Coordinates of C-alpha atoms in Angstrom, one line a residue:
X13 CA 0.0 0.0 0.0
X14 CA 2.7 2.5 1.0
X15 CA 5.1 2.2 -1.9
X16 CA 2.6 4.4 -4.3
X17 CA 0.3 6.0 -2.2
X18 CA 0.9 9.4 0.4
X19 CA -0.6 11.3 3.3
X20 CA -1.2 15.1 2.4
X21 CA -1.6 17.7 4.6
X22 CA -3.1 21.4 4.3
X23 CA -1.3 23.9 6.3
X24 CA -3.3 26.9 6.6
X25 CA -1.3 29.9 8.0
X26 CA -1.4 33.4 8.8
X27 CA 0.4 34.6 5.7
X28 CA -0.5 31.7 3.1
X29 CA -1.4 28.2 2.4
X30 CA 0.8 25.3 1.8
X31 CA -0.4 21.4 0.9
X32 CA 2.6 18.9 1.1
X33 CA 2.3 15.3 0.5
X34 CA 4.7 12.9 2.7
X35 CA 5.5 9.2 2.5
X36 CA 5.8 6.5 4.8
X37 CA 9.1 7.5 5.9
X38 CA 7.9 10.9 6.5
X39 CA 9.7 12.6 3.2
X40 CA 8.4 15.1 1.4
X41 CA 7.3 14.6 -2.2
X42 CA 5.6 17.2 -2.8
X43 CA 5.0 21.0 -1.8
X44 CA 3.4 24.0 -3.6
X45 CA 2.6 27.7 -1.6
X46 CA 0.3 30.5 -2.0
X47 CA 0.3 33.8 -0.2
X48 CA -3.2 35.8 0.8
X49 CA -4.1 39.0 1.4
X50 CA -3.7 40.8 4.8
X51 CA -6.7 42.8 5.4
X52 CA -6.4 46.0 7.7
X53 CA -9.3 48.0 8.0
X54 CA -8.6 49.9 11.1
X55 CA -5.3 50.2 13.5
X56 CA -5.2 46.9 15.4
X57 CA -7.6 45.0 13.2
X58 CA -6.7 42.1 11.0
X59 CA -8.5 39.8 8.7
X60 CA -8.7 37.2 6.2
X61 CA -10.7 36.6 3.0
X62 CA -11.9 33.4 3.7
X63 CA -13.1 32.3 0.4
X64 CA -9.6 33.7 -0.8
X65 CA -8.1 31.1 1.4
X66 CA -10.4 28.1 0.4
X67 CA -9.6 29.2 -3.4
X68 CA -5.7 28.9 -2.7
X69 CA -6.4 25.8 -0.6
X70 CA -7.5 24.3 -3.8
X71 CA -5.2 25.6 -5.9
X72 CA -1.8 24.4 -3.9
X73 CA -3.5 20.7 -3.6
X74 CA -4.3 20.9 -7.2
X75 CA -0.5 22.4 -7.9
X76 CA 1.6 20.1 -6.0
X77 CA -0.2 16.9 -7.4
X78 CA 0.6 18.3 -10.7
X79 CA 4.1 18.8 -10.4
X80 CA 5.2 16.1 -8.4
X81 CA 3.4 13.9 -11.1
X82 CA 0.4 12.4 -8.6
X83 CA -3.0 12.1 -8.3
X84 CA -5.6 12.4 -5.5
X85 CA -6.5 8.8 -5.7
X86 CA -2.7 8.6 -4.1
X87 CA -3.5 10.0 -1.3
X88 CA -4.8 7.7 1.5
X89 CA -5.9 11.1 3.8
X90 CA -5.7 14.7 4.6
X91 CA -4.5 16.2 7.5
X92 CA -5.5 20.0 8.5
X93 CA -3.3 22.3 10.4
X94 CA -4.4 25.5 10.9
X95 CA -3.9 28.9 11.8
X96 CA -5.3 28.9 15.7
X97 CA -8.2 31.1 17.1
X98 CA -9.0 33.1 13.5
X99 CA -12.5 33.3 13.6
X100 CA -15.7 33.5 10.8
X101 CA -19.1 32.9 10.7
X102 CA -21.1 31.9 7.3
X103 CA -24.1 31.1 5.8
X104 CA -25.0 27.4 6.3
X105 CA -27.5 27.6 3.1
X106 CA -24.8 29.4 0.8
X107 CA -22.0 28.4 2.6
X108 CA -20.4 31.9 2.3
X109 CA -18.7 34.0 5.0
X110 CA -21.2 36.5 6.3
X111 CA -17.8 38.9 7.0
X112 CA -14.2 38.8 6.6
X113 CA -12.5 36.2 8.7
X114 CA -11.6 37.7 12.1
X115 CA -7.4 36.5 12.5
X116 CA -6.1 36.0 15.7
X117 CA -3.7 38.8 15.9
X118 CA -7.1 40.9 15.9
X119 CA -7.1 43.6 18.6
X120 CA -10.8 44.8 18.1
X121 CA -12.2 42.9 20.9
X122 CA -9.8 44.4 23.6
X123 CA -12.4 46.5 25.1
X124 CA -14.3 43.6 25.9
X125 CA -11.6 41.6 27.1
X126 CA -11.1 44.7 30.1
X127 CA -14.7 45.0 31.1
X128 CA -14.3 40.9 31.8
X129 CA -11.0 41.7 33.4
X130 CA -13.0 44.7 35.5
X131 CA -15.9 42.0 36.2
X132 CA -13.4 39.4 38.2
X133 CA -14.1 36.8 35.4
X134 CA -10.3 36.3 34.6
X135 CA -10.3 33.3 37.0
X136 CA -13.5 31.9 35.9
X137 CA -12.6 31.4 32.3
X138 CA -9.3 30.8 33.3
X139 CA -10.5 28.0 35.1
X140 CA -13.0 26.1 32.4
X141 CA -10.4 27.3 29.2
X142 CA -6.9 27.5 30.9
X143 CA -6.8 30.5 28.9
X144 CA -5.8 34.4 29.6
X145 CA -8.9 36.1 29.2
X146 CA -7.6 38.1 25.3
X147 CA -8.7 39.4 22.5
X148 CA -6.1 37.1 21.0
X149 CA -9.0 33.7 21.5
X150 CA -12.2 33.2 19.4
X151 CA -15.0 34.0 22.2
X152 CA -14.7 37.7 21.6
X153 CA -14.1 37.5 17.7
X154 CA -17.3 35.6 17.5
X155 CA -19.3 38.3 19.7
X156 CA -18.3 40.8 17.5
X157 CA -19.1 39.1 14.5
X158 CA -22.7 38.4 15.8
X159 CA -23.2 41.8 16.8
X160 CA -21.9 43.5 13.8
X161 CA -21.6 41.4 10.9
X162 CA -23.9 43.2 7.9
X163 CA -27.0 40.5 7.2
X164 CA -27.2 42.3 3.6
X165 CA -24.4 40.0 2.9
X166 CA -25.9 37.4 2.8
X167 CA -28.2 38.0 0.1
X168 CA -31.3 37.4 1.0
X169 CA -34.2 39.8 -0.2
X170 CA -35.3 40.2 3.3
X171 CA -32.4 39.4 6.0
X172 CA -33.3 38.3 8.9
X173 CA -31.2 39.4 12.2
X174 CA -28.0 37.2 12.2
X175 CA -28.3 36.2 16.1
X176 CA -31.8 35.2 14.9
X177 CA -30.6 33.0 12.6
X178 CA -27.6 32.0 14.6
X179 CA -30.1 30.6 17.5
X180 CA -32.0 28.5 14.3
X181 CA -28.7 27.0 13.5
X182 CA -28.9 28.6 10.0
X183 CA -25.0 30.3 10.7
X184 CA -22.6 28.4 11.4
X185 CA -19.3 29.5 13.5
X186 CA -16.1 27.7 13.1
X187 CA -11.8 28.2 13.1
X188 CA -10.2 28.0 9.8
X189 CA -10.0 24.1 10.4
X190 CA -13.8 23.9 10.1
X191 CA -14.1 26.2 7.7
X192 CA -11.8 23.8 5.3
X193 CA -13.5 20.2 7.0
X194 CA -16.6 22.3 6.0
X195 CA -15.2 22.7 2.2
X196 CA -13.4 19.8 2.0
X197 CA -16.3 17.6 2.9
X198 CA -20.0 19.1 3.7
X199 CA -19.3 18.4 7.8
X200 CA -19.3 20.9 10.6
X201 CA -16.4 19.5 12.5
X202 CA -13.7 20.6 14.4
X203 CA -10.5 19.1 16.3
X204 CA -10.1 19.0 20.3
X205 CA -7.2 21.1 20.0
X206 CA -8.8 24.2 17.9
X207 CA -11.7 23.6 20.1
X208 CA -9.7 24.9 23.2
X209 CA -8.2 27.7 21.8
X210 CA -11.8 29.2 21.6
X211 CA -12.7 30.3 24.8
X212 CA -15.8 28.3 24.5
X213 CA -14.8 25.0 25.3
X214 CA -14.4 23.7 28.8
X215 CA -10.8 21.5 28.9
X216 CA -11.7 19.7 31.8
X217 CA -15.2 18.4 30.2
X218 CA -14.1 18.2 27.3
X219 CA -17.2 20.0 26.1
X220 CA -18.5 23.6 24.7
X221 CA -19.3 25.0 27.8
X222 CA -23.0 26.6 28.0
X223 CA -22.1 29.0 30.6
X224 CA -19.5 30.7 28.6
X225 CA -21.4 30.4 25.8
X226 CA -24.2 32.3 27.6
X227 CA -21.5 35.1 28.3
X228 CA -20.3 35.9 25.1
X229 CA -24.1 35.5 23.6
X230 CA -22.9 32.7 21.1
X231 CA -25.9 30.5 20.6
X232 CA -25.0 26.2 20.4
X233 CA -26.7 26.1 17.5
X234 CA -24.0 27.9 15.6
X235 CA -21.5 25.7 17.1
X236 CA -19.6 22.2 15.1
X237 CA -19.5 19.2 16.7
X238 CA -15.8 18.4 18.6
X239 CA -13.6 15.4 17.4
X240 CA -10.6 14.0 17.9
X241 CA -7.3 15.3 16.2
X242 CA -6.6 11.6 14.6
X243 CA -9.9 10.7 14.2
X244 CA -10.4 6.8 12.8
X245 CA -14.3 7.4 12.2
X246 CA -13.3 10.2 10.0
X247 CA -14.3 13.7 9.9
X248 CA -16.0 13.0 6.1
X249 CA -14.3 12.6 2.4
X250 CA -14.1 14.6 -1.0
X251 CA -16.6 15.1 -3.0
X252 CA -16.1 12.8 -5.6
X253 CA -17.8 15.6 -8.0
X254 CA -15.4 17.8 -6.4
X255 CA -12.4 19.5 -7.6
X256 CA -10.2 16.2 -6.4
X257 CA -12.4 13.8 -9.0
X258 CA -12.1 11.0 -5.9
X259 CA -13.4 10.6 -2.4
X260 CA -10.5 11.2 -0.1
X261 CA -10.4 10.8 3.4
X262 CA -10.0 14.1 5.4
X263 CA -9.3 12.2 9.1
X264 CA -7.1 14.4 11.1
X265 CA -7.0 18.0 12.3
X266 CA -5.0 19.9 14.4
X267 CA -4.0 23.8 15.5
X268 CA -0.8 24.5 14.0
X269 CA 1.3 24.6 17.3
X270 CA -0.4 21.8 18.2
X271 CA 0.5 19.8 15.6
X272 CA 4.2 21.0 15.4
X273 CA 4.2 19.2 18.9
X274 CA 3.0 16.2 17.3
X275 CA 4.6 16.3 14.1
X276 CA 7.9 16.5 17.1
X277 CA 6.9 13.8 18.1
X278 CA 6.4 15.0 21.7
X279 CA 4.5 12.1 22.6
X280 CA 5.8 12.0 26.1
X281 CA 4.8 14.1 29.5
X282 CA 7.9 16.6 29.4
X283 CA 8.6 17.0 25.9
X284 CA 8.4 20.5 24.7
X285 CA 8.8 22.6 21.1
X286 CA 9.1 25.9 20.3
X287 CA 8.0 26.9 17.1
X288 CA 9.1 30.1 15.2
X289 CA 6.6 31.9 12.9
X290 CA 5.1 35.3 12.8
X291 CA 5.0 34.4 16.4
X292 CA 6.7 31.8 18.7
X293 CA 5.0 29.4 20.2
X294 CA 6.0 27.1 23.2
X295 CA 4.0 24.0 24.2
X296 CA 5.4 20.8 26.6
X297 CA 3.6 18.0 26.8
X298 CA 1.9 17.7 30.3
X299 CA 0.5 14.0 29.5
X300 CA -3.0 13.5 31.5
X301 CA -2.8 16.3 33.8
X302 CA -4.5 19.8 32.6
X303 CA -1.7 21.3 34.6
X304 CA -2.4 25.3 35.8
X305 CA 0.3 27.4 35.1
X306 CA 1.0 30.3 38.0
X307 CA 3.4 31.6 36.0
X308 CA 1.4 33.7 32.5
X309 CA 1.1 30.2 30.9
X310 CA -1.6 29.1 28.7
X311 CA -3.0 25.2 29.7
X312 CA -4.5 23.9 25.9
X313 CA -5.1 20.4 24.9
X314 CA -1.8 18.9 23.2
X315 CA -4.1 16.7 21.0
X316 CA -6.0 13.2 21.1
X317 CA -6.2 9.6 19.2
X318 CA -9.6 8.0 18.7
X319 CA -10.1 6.1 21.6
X320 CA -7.7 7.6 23.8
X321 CA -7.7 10.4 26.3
X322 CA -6.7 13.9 25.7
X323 CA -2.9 14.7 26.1
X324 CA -2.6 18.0 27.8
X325 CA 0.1 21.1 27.3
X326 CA 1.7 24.6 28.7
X327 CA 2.0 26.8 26.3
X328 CA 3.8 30.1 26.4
X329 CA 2.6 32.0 23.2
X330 CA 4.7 34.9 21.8
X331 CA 3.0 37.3 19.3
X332 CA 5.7 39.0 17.5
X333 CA 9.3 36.8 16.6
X334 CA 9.1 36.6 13.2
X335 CA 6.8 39.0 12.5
X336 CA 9.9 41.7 13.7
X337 CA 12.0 40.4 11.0
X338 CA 9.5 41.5 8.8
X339 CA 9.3 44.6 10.7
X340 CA 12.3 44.8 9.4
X341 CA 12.2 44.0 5.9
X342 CA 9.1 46.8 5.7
X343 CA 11.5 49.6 7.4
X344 CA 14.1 48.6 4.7
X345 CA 16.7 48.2 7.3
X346 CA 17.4 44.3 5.5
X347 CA 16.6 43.1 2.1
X348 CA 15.5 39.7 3.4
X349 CA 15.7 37.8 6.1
X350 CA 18.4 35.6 5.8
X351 CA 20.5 38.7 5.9
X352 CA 20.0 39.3 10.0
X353 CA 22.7 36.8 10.7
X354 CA 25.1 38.4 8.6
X355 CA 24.6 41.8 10.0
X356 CA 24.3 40.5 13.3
X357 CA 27.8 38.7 13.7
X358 CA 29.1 42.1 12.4
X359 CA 29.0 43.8 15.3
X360 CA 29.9 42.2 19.2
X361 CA 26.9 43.1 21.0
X362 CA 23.4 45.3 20.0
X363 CA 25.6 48.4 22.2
X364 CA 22.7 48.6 24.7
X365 CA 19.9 48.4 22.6
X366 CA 17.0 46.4 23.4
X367 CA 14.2 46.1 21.0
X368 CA 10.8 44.7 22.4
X369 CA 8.5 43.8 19.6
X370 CA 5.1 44.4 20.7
X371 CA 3.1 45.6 17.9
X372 CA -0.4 43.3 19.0
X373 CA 0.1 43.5 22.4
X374 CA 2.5 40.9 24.5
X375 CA 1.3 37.7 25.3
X376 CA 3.0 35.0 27.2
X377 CA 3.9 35.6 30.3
X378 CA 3.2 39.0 30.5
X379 CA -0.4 39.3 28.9
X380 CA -0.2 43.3 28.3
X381 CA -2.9 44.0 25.2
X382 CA -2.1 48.0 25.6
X383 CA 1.8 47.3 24.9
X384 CA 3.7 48.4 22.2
X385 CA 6.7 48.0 20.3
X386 CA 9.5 49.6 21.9
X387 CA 12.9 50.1 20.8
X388 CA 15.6 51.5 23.8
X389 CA 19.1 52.1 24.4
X390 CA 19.8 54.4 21.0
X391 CA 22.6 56.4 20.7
X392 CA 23.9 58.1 17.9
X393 CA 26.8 55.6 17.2
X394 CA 23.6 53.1 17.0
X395 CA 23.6 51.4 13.6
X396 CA 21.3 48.9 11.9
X397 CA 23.4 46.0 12.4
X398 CA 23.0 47.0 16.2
X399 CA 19.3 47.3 15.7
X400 CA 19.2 44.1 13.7
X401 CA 20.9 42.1 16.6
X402 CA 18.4 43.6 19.0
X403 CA 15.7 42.1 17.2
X404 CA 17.2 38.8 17.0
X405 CA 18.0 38.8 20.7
X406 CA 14.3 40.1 21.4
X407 CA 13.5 36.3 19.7
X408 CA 15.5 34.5 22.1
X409 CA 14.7 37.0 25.0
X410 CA 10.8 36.2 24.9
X411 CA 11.9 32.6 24.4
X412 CA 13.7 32.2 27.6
X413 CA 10.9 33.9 29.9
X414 CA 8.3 31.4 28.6
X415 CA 11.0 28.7 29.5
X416 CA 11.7 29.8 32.8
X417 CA 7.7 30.0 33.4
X418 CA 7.4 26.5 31.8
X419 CA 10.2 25.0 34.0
X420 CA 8.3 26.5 37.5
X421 CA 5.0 25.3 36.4
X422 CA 6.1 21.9 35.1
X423 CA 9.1 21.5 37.8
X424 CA 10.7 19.6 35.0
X425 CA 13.9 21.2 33.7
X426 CA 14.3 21.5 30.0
X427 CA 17.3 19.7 28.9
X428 CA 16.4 19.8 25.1
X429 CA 14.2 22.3 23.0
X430 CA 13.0 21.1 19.9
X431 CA 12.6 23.9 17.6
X432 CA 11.1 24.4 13.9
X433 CA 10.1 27.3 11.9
X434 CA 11.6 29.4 9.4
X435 CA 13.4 31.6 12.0
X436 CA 15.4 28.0 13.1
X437 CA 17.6 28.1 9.6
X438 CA 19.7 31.5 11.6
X439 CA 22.2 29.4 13.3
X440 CA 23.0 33.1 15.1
X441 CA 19.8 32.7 16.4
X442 CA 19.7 28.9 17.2
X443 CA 22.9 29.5 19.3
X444 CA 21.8 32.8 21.0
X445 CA 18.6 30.5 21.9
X446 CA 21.1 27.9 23.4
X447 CA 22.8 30.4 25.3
X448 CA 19.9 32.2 26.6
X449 CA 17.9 29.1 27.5
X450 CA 20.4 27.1 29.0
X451 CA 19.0 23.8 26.7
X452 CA 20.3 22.2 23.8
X453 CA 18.2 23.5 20.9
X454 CA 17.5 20.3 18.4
X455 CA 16.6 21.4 15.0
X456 CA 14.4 18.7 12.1
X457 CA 15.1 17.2 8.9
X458 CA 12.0 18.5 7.9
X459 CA 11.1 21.8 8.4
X460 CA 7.9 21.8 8.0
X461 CA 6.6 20.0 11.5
X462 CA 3.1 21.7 11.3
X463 CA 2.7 20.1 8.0
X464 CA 4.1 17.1 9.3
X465 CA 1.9 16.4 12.5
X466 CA -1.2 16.4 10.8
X467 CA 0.1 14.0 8.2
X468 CA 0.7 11.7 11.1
X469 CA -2.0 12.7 12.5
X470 CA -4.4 11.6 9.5
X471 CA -2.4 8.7 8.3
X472 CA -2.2 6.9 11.9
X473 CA -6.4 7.5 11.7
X474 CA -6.6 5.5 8.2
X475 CA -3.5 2.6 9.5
X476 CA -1.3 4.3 6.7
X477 CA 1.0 4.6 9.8
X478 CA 0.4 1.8 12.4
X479 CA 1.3 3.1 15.5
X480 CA 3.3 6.2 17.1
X481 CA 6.6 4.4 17.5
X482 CA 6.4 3.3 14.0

């Protein structure tokens, strides 16, 4: 079975959409990339075309078959991997978005988040989510959408008021990895793991949680039914009319730093990642145990097999890591980004500057949705290179105060970090990160670990893969 046939894997990110295919020994044989627009309609507001996203999804499925000479009746499954807490709403008779995608990095909702914070309910959600009450999770994205989203949009001759129809299940709410199960198949499903980044979902019961539901007004109708990440029943198959011509399997699903922990293979209680993207995120595998971080720590299901119970994780998310390289790149101070090392082995030290990236806010452990980017330390023998090395260090800086909040949490001392991402090709960086840490940084073969764990993830739910030691 495995010598001709694949596992491929949609990776939907914050900046674009990748499909790779992978064989049984976990190589990749094919890999095609589209960008998508970045929507700003006001300061601190960011969102997503959403049909723009399921148009590109088709297009790099359809792209790397072509070109690495396959076709879909190859693939045995699809994995998803998504970016985490972007939020929409659409119209379940059209099936179109009833407003731009709301992405995670969306500040919009931060007045909301401070009247919860002025109510005392910090420890309350805190409790059922084991997340920081922020703008940054779906709960408040979905409010605002139901409160403001236009009903013309939908086309309907006379529309009705959306919460009206959300309550008769006619709209249907969903992360970008139900909006693609949705495309990919007809079924309104969604993973554990994109589940509890919502601010909906209670960790503990493993169930959408009617109380917080009743607090940000989001009616259960609206809402997709949860799953497993490697799901053996399935979450449905192509449309054999479709664009694919075949019915393929779509049977695993997970949020992108969640599946860069599996795609790891940070199966065990200890084992932690840190992935570098537009943001860094941290996660360690806490087994069982939902443990409670005291320490700015988010507590987020690590993921689940059919059958099994749900592996828990801390995670320490960063906003802005690779996102200040870009920073970067747009103030012209590099042409691209594999310049920073250069620049930053040029000079010994960043001579006092300290750059702290915080253009959405800081998250992890600090939790600060007012703070901005802040650059200290200049002088007028400052230079770029010394402004380049800042931003590097910045990286590793954020890095090491999630670790530390990780190791007081956890009481287990990291020894090794694995780390993927774009960001972990620097070997400046990688070593700064050594330093700083304290751990041995331990870098893939294949870069591309998001992609990766939810091809394990879909082709241990179809026996393409037998078992996780395999």
């Amino acid at each position: 079975m495995v010598d001709d046939t694949y596992v491929g894997a949609i990776d939907q990110g914050t900046t674009g959409t990748r499909f790779m295919v992978f064989n049984h020994s976990g190589e990749v044989v094919a890999n095609a990339y589209e960008k998508h627009e970045q929507i700003y309609p006001e300061p601190g507001w960011v969102e997503h075309d959403a049909m723009e996203i399921w148009r590109n999804t088709k297009r790099v499925i359809e792209t790397a078959l072509r070109n690495a000479d396959l076709t879909a009746d190859q693939l045995e499954a699809i994995g998803i991997t998504n970016q985490r807490e972007t939020t929409l709403l659409w119209d379940a008779d059209t099936g179109k978005p009833v407003h731009n995608a709301l992405v995670w990095q969306d500040r919009r909702t931060t007045d909301r988040v401070e009247k919860l914070q002025e109510e005392d309910k910090v420890e309350w959600i805190r409790g059922k989510t084991g997340l920081e009450a922020d703008a940054y999770f779906s709960a408040t994205k979905a409010e605002w959408l139901l409160d403001n989203a236009d009903p013309i949009k939908l086309q309907r001759s006379r529309p009705d008021d959306i919460r009206d129809r959300a309550e008769d299940g006619e709209i249907r709410f969903g992360t970008i990895d139900t909006w693609l199960i949705y495309k990919l198949t007809g079924n309104h499903i969604t993973d554990v793991t994109n589940a509890s980044r919502t601010m909906l979902y209670n960790i503990h019961d493993n169930e959408w949680d009617q109380e917080l539901l009743d607090e940000f007004d989001v009616p259960a109708a609206t809402l997709p039914e949860v799953r497993p990440s490697s799901d053996d029943d399935l979450y449905g198959t192509t449309d054999s009319e479709g664009f694919l011509g075949t019915e393929v399997p779509v049977a695993g699903a997970l949020g992108d730093q969640q599946a860069a922990l599996f795609g790891q293979t940070c199966f065990d209680e200890g084992d932690a990642k840190n992935t570098y993207g537009t943001g860094s995120f941290m996660l360690m595998n806490t087994g069982e145990e939902a443990v409670e971080s005291e320490h700015g720590l988010l507590t987020t299901v690590g993921f689940q097999r059919s059958g099994e119970p749900v592996q828990y994780a801390l995670e320490g998310s960063i906003f802005i890591t690779g996102a200040a390289i870009e920073w970067l790149e747009d103030m012209q101070l590099i042409e691209d980004a594999a310049q920073t090392e250069e620049l930053a082995r040029s000079v010994d030290s960043t001579d006092g500057v300290y750059f702290v990236p915080a253009f959405t806010g800081l998250g992890a452990p600090h939790w600060d949705g007012r703070a901005r980017g802040t650059i200290v330390g200049m002088t007028r023998g400052t230079r770029r290179e010394h402004v380049v090395r800042a931003t590097l260090e910045s990286i590793a800086f954020q890095t090491k105060d999630v670790a530390d909040a990780m190791e007081a949490d956890s009481g287990i001392e990291m020894t090794d970090l694995r780390v993927d991402g774009g960001a972990v090709k620097n070997n400046f960086l990688c070593q700064l990160q050594a330093n700083i840490v304290g751990s041995t940084i331990v870098r893939p073969q294949v870069d591309e670990t998001t992609a990766l764990g939810s091809a394990y993830a879909a082709g241990l739910a179809v026996g393409y893969w037998e078992t996780l030691d395999e």
